[in-house]
Coordinates of C-alpha atoms (C1' of nucleotides) in Angstrom, one line a residue:
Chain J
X1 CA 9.6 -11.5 -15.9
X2 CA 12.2 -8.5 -16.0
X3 CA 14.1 -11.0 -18.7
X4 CA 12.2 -10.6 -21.5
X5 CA 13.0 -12.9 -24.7
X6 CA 15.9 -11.0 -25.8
X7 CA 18.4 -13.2 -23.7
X8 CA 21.7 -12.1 -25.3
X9 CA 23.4 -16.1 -26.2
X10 CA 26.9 -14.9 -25.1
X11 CA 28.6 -13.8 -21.9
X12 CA 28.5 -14.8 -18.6
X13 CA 25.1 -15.8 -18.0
X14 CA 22.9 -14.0 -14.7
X15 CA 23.0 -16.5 -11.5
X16 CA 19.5 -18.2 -11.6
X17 CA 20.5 -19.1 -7.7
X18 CA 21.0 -15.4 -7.2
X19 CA 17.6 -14.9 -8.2
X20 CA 16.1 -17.2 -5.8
X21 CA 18.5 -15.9 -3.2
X22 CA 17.0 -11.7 -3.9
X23 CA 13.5 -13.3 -3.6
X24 CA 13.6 -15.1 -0.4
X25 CA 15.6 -12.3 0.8
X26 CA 12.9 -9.4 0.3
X27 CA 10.4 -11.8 1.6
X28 CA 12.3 -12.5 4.8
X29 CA 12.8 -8.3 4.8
X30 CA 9.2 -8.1 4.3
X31 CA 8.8 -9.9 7.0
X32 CA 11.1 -8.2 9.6
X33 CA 11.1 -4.5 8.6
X34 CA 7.6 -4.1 6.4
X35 CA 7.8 -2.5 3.1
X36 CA 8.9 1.0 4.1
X37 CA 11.8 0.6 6.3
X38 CA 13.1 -2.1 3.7
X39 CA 16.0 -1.5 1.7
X40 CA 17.6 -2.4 -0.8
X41 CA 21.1 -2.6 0.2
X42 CA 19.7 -4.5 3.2
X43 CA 18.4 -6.8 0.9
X44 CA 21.5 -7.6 -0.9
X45 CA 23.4 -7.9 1.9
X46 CA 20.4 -10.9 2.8
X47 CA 21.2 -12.9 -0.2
X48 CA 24.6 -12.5 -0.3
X49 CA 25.4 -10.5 -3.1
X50 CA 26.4 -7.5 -4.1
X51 CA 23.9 -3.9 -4.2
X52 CA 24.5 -3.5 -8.0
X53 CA 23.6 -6.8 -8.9
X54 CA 20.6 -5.6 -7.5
X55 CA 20.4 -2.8 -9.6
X56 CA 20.9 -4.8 -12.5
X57 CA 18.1 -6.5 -12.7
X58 CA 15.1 -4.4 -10.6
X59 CA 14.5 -0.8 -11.7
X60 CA 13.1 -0.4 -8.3
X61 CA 11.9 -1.8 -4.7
X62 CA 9.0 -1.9 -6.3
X63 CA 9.6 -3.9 -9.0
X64 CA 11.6 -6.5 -6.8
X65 CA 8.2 -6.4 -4.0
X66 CA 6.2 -7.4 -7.1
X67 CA 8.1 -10.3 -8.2
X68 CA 9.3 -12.0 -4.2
X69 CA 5.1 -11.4 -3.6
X70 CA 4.1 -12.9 -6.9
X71 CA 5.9 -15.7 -6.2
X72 CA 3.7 -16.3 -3.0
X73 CA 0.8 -16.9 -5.4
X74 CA 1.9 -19.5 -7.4
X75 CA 0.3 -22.3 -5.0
X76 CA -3.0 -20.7 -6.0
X77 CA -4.9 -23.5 -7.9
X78 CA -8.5 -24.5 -8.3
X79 CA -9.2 -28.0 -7.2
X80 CA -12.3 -30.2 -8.3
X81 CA -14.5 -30.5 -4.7
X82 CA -17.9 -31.1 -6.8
X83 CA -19.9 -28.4 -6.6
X84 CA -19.5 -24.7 -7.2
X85 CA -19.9 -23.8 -3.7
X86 CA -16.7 -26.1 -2.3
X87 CA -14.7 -25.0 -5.0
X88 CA -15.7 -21.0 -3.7
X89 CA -15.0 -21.7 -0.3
X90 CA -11.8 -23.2 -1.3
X91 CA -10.2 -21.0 -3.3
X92 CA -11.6 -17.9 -0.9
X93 CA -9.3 -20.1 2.2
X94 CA -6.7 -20.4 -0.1
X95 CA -6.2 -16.9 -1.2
X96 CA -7.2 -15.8 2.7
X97 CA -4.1 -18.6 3.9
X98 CA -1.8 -16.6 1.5
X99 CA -2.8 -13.2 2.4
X100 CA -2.5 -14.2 6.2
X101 CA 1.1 -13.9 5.3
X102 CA 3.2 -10.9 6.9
X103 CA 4.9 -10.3 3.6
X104 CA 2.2 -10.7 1.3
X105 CA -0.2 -8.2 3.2
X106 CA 2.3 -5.4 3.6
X107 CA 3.9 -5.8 0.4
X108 CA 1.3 -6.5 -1.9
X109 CA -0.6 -3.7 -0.4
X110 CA 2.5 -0.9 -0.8
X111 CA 3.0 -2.0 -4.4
X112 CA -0.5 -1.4 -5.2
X113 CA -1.0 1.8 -3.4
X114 CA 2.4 2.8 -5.5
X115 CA 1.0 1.5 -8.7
X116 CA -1.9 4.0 -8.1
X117 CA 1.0 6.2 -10.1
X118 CA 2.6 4.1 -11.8
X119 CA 0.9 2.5 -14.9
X120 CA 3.9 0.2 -15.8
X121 CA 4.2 -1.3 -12.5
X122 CA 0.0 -1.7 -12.4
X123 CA 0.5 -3.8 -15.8
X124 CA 3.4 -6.2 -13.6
X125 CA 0.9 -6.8 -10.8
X126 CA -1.6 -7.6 -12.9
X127 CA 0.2 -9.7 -15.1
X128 CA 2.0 -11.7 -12.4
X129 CA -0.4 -11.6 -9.6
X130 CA -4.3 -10.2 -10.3
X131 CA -4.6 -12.4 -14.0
X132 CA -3.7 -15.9 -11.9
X133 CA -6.2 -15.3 -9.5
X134 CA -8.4 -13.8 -12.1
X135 CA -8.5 -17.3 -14.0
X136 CA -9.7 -19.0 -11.0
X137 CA -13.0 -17.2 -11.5
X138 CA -13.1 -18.0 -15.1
X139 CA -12.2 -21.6 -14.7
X140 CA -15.1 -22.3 -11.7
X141 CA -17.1 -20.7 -13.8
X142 CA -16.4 -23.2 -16.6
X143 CA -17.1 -26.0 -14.2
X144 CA -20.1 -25.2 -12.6
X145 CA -21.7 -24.9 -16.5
X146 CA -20.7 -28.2 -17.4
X147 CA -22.3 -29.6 -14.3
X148 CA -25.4 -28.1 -14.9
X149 CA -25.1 -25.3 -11.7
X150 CA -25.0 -22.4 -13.7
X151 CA -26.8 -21.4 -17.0
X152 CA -24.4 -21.3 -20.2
X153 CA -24.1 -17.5 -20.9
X154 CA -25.1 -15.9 -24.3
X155 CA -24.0 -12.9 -24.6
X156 CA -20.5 -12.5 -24.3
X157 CA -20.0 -9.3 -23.1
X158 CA -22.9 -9.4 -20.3
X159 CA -21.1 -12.9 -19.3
X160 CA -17.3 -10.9 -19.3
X161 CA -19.0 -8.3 -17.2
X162 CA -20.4 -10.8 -14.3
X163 CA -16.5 -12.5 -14.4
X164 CA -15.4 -9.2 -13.5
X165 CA -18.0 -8.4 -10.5
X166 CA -17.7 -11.9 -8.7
X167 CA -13.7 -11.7 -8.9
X168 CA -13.8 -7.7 -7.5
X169 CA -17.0 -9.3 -5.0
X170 CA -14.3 -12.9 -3.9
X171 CA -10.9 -11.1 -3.9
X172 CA -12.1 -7.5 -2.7
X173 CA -13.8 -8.9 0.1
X174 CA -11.1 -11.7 1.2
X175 CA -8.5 -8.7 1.0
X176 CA -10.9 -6.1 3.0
X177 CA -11.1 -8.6 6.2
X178 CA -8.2 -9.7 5.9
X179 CA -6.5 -6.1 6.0
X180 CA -9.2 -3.8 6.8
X181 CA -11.1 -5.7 9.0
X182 CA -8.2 -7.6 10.6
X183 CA -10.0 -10.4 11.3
X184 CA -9.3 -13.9 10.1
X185 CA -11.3 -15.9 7.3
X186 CA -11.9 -18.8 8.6
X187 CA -14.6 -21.6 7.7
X188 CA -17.4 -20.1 9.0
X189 CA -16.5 -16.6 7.5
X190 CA -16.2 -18.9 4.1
X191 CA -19.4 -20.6 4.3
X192 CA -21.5 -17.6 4.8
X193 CA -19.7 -15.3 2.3
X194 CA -20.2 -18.7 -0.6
X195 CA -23.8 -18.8 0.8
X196 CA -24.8 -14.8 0.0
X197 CA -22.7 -15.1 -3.3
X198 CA -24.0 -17.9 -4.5
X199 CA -27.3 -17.1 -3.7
X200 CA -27.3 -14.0 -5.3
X201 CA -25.7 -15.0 -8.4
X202 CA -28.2 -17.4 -8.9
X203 CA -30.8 -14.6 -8.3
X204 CA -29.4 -12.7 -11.0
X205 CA -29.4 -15.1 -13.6
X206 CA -32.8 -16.5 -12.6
X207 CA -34.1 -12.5 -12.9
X208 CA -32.0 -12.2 -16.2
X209 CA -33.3 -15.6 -18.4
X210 CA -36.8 -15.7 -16.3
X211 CA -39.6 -13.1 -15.8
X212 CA -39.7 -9.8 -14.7
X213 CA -37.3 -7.0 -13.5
X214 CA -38.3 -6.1 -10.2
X215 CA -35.7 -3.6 -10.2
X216 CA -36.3 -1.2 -13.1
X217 CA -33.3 1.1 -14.4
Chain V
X1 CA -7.4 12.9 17.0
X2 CA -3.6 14.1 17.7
X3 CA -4.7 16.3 20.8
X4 CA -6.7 14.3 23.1
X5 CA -8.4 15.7 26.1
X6 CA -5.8 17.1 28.0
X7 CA -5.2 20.5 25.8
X8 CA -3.3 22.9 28.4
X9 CA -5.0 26.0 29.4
X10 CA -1.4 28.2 29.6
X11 CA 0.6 29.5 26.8
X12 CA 0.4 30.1 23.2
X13 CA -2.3 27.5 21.3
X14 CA -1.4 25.8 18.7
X15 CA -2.9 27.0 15.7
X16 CA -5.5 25.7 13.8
X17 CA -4.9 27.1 10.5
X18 CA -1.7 25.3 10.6
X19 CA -3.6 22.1 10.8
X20 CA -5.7 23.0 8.3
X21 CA -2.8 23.8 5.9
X22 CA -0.7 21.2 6.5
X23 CA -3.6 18.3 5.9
X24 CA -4.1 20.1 2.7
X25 CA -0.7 20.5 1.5
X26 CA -0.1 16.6 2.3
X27 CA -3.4 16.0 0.4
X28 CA -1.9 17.7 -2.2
X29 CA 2.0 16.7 -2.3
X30 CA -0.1 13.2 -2.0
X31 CA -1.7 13.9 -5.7
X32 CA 1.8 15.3 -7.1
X33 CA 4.4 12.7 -5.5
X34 CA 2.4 10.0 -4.6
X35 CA 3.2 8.2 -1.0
X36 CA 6.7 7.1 -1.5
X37 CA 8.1 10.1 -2.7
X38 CA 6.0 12.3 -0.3
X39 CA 8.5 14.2 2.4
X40 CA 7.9 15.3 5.7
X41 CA 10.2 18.9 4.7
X42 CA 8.2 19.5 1.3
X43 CA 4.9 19.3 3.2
X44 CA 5.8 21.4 5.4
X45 CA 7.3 24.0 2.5
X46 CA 3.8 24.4 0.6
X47 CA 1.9 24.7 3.9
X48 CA 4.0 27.8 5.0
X49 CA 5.6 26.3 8.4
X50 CA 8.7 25.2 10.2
X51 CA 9.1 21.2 9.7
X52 CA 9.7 21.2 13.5
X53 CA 6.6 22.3 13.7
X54 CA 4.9 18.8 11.9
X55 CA 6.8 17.1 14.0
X56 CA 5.5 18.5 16.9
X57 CA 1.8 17.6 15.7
X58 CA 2.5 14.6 14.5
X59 CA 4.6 11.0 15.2
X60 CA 5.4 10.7 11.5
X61 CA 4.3 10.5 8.0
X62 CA 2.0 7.1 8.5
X63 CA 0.0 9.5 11.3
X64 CA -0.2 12.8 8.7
X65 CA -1.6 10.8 6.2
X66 CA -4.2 9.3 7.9
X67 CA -5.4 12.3 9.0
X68 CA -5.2 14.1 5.6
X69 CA -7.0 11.3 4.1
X70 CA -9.4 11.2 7.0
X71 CA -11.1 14.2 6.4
X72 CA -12.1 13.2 2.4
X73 CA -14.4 10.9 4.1
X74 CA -16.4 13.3 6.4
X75 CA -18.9 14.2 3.3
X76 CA -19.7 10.4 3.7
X77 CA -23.4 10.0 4.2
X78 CA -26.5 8.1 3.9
X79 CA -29.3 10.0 2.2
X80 CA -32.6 8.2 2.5
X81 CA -33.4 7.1 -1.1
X82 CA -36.6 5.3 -0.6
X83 CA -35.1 1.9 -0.6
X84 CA -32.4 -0.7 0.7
X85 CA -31.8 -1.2 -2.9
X86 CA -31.4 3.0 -4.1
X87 CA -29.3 3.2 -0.4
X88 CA -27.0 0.9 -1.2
X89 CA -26.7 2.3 -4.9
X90 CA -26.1 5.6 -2.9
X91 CA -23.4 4.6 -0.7
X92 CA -21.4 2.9 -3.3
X93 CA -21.0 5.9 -5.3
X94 CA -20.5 7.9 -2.6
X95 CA -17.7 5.9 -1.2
X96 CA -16.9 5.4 -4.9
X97 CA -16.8 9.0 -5.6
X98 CA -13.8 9.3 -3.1
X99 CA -11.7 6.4 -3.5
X100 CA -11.3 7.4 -7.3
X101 CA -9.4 10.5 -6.2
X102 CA -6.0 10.4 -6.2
X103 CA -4.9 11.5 -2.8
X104 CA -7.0 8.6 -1.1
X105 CA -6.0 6.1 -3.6
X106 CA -2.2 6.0 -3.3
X107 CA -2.4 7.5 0.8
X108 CA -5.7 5.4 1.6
X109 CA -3.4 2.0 0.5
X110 CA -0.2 3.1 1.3
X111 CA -1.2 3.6 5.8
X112 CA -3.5 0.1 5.3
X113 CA -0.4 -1.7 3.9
X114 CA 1.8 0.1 7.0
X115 CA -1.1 -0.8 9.5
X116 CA 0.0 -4.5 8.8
X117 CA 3.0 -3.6 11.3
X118 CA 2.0 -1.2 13.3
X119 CA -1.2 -1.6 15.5
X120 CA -1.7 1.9 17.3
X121 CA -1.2 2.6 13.2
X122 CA -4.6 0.3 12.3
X123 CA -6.9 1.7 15.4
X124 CA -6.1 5.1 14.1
X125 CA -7.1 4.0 10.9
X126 CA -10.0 2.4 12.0
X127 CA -11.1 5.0 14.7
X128 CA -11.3 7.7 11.6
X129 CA -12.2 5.7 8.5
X130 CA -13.4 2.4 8.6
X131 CA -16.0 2.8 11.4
X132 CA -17.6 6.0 9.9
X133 CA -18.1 3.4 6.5
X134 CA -19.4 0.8 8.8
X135 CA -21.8 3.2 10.3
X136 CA -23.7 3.6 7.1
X137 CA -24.1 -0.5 6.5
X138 CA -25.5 -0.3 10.3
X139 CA -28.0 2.5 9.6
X140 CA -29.0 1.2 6.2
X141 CA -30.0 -1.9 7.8
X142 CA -31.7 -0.1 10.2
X143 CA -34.1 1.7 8.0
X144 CA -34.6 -1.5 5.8
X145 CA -35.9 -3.0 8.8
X146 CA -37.9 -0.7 9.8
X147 CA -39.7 -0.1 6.0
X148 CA -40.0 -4.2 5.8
X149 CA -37.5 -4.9 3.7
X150 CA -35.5 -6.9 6.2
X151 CA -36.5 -9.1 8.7
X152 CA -35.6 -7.9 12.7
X153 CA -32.9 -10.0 13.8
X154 CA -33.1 -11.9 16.5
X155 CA -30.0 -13.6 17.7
X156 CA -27.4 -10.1 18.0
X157 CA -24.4 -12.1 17.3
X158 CA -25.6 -13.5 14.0
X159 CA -26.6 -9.9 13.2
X160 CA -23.2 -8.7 14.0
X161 CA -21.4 -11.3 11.6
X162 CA -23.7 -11.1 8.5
X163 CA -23.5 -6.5 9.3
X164 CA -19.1 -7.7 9.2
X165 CA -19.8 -9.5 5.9
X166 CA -21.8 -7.0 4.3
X167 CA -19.4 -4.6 5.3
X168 CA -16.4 -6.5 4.1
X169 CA -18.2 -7.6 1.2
X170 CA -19.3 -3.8 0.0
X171 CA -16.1 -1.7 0.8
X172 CA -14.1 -4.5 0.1
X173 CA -15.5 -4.8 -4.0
X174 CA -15.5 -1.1 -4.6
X175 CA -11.8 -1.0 -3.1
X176 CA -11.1 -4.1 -5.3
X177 CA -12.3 -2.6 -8.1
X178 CA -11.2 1.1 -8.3
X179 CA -7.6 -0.3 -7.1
X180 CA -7.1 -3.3 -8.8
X181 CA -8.8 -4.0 -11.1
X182 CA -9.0 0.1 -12.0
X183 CA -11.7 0.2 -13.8
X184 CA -14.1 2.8 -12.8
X185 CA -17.4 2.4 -10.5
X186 CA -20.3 3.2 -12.1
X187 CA -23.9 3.7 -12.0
X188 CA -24.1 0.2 -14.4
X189 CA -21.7 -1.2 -12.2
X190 CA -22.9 -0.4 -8.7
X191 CA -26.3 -1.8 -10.3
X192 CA -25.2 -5.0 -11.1
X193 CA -23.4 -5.3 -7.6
X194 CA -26.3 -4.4 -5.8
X195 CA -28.5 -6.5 -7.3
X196 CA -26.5 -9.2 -6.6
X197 CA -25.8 -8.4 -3.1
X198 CA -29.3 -8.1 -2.5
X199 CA -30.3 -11.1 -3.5
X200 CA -28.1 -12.8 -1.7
X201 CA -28.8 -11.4 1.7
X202 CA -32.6 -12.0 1.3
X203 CA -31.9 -15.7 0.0
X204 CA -29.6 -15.6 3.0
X205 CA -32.3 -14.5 5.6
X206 CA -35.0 -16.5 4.0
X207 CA -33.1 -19.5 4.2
X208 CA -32.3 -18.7 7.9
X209 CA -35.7 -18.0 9.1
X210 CA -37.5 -20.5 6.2
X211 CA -37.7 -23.1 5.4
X212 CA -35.0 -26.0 4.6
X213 CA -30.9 -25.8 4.2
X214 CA -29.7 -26.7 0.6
X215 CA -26.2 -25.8 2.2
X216 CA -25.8 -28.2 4.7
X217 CA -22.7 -28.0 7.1
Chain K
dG1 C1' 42.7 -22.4 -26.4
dG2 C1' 42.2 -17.6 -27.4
dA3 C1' 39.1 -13.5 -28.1
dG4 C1' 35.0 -11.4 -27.2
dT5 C1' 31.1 -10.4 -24.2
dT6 C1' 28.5 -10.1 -20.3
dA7 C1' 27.8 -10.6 -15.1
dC8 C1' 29.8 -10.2 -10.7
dG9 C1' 31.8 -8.2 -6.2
dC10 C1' 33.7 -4.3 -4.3
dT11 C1' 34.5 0.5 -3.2
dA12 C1' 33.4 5.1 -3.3
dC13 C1' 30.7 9.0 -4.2
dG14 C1' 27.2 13.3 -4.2
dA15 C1' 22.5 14.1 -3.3
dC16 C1' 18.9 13.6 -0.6
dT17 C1' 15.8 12.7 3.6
dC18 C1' 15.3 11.8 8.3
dG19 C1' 14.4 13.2 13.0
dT20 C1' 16.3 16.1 16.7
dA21 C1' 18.5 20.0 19.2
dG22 C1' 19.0 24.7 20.3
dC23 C1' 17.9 29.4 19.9
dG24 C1' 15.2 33.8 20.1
dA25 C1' 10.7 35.7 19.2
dA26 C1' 5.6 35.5 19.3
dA27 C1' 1.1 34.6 21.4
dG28 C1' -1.8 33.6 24.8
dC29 C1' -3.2 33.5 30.3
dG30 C1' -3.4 35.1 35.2
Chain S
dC1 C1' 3.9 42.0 33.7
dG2 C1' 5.7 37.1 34.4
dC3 C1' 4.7 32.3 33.0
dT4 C1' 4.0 28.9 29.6
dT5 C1' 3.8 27.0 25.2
dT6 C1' 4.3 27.3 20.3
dC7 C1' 6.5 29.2 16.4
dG8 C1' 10.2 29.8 12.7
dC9 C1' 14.8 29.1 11.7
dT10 C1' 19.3 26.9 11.4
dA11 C1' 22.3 23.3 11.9
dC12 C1' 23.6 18.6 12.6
dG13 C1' 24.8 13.3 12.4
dA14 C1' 22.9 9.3 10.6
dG15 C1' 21.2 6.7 7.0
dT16 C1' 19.6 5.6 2.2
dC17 C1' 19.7 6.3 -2.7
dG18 C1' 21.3 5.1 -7.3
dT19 C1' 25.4 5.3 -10.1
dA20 C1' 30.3 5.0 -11.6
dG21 C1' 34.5 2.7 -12.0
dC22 C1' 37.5 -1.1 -11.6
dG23 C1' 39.4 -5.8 -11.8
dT24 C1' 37.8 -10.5 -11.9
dA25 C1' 34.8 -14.6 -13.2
dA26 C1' 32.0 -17.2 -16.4
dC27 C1' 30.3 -18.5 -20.7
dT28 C1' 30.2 -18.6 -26.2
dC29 C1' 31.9 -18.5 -30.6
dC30 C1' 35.8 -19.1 -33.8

DNA sequence: GGAGTTACGCTACGACTCGTAGCGAAAGCG
DNA sequence: CGCTTTCGCTACGAGTCGTAGCGTAACTCC
C-alpha cells in the first residue's frame, strides 16, 4: 500500500505487527471518537507505539482512515447462489453488513468528502476500496451470461458503460440508506431493490437488441 | 432553523446580514479549504464579524455547515416536463447540477459522515436537505398518477417503501456517481438511469398488481 | 563479528485552532 | 430615557499538529 516495491534490502526492517496494531487502533478510534475528534497521537498511544512511527509511514489521518477502512472490505466476495438475483441480493447484504459498521460509515464517508480535494488520496480509495467492490459487478455479470440470464454484450463500450450505471445504482443506493436514510437494509429492503433492478436491466437490454425505442433522444 | 420560535421581542436583533454573510463566507472558505481545513476564526474573518459572534449563532462547525450547504438546495424543483420519464430526467440534473459544486461536495459528505455520531446532527440534516429531495420523488409520483403513468396505490405502506427505495435508489446513484465514482452526470447518463429505473418500477408494479411472481420468496 | 543502514521510542518544540470569558459600545423597545 | 440583547474586540488555557533531535534496537552485507 504506502510500501511501494522499492523495499530498501538492508536495515532494520518496519514491524509488520505494528502495522496491524495502527490499524485496529484507528478502527477502535473510529469507533469511540468518529473521524473528527480522532487523533493521531491518540491513535499511537492505542497501539502502543510511538507518534513518529506514525508519521513514518501515513502522510496523513487520511491516508491511515483509508487503509484501517479498506481493510474492512476485504471479506467482500461474490459467492455462486445460482441465479443473478441471489447473487444481487447477496452481495447488496454483504456490503450493507459492512457499512452497518460505526467505523466504516464515519470513516469511509470523511475520507471521501476529503478526497473531494484531494486527487491522490481519491486514487487510494479507489484503488483499495471502490475497484474490489467494482469487480463484484463485473464478475456477476460474467456469471449471469454464461448461464444464459443476460444477453452477451457486443459493443464494448456500451457494455463498460452499463457496468458503471448498475455499480453507481447497487453501491450508491446501499450507501444512501444506509447513511442518508438511516435505516437498515435488510431482506426485504434486498429483495425489492434486486426486483426493480433486475427488472429494469432486463428492460433495457430487451429495448436495446429488440424493437422499438419508445423513448426517443 | 437556529432561532426557533421563541425570538425575544426586547433588545437589539440579531442581524440578518450577518447570517447572510457568514453562510457565504463558509460556502466559500468550503471551496478554498475544503472541510478539514475549514476554521471557525477564518470564517468569521472574510464575513466581517467577531468569532464570538458565530458562536453565538451557532453550536459548531457540523451546525454552520449544514446550514451553508442547505441553502444550495432551495433552487431544487420539479418543473412539469410532460412525463414521469422527462421529470425524472429533470430532477437528476437538477440535483446533479448541485452536488457537482464544490462547496456541497466536500461540506455535503463531510456533516453525513459526522451525522453517523451525532443524531440531533442527522435530523438537522434531514429536516433541511434530505426531505426537500424526497418531496420531489413524492410529487413526481403524484403527477404520474394522475396522467396514467402509474397505477394508484392501494396499500399506503407498500407505497411508502417502494417512494423510500426510489428515493434511495435516485439520490443515492447520482451521489454515488459524482462522489465516487467522479465522473460527471450527464444528459447521456441520466438517460440511461432513467430508463432503467423506469422500467423497473413498471415491471415492479405490473408484477404486483398482474399477473404471476417469477420472484418467489 | 564488525560496519553500515534503517526503524524505533522518547522528548521537546513552535505554530495553530479551539471554545469561552470579560469588557464597553451599539441598536432596538416601552 | 432605562432595559435588554447583540456586537466587536481582546485575551486566555487547553489541546493538537507535524517535525527535529537523540540514543538504541534490529537486520544485512562483507
Amino acid at each position: 500500500m504506502h510500501r511501494p516495491a522499492s523495499a530498501p534490502r538492508t536495515g532494520r526492517p518496519r514491524s509488520v505487527a505494528a502495522d496491524a496494531a495502527i490499524l485496529a487502533a484507528t478502527r477502535a478510534a473510529l469507533v469511540e471518537l468518529g473521524w473528527s475528534k480522532l487523533t493521531l497521537g491518540d491513535v499511537a498511544t492505542r497501539a502502543g507505539v510511538a507518534k513518529t512511527t506514525l508519521y513514518r509511514r501515513w502522510a496523513g489521518k487520511n491516508e491511515l482512515v483509508v487503509d484501517a477502512v479498506a481493510a474492512l472490505f476485504d471479506e467482500l466476495e461474490l459467492p455462486d447462489r445460482g441465479s443473478l438475483a441471489a447473487d444481487i441480493e447477496g452481495v447488496v447484504l454483504q456490503f450493507a453488513a459492512i457499512l452497518a459498521r460505526p467505523e466504516a460509515k464515519s470513516g469511509l464517508m470523511a475520507v471521501l468528502a476529503e478526497s473531494t480535494r484531494d486527487d491522490a488520496l481519491r486514487e487510494r480509495i479507489r484503488a483499495s476500496v471502490v475497484d474490489r467492490q467494482k469487480r463484484l459487478v463485473l464478475e456477476g455479470r460474467t456469471r449471469a451470461q454464461a448461464r444464459g440470464e443476460l444477453p452477451a454484450e457486443e459493443d464494448p463500450g456500451s457494455a463498460a458503460r452499463t457496468a458503471d450505471l448498475i455499480f453507481d445504482v447497487v453501491a450508491g443506493a446501499v450507501v444512501h440508506r444506509t447513511l442518508v436514510s438511516a435505516e437498515p437494509v435488510d431482506l426485504e429492503w434486498a429483495r425489492g431493490f434486486t426486483r426493480v433492478l433486475l427488472l429494469g436491466l432486463a428492460g433495457a437490454a430487451a429495448a436495446q437488441n429488440g424493437p422499438p425505442g419508445e423513448l426517443p433522444g
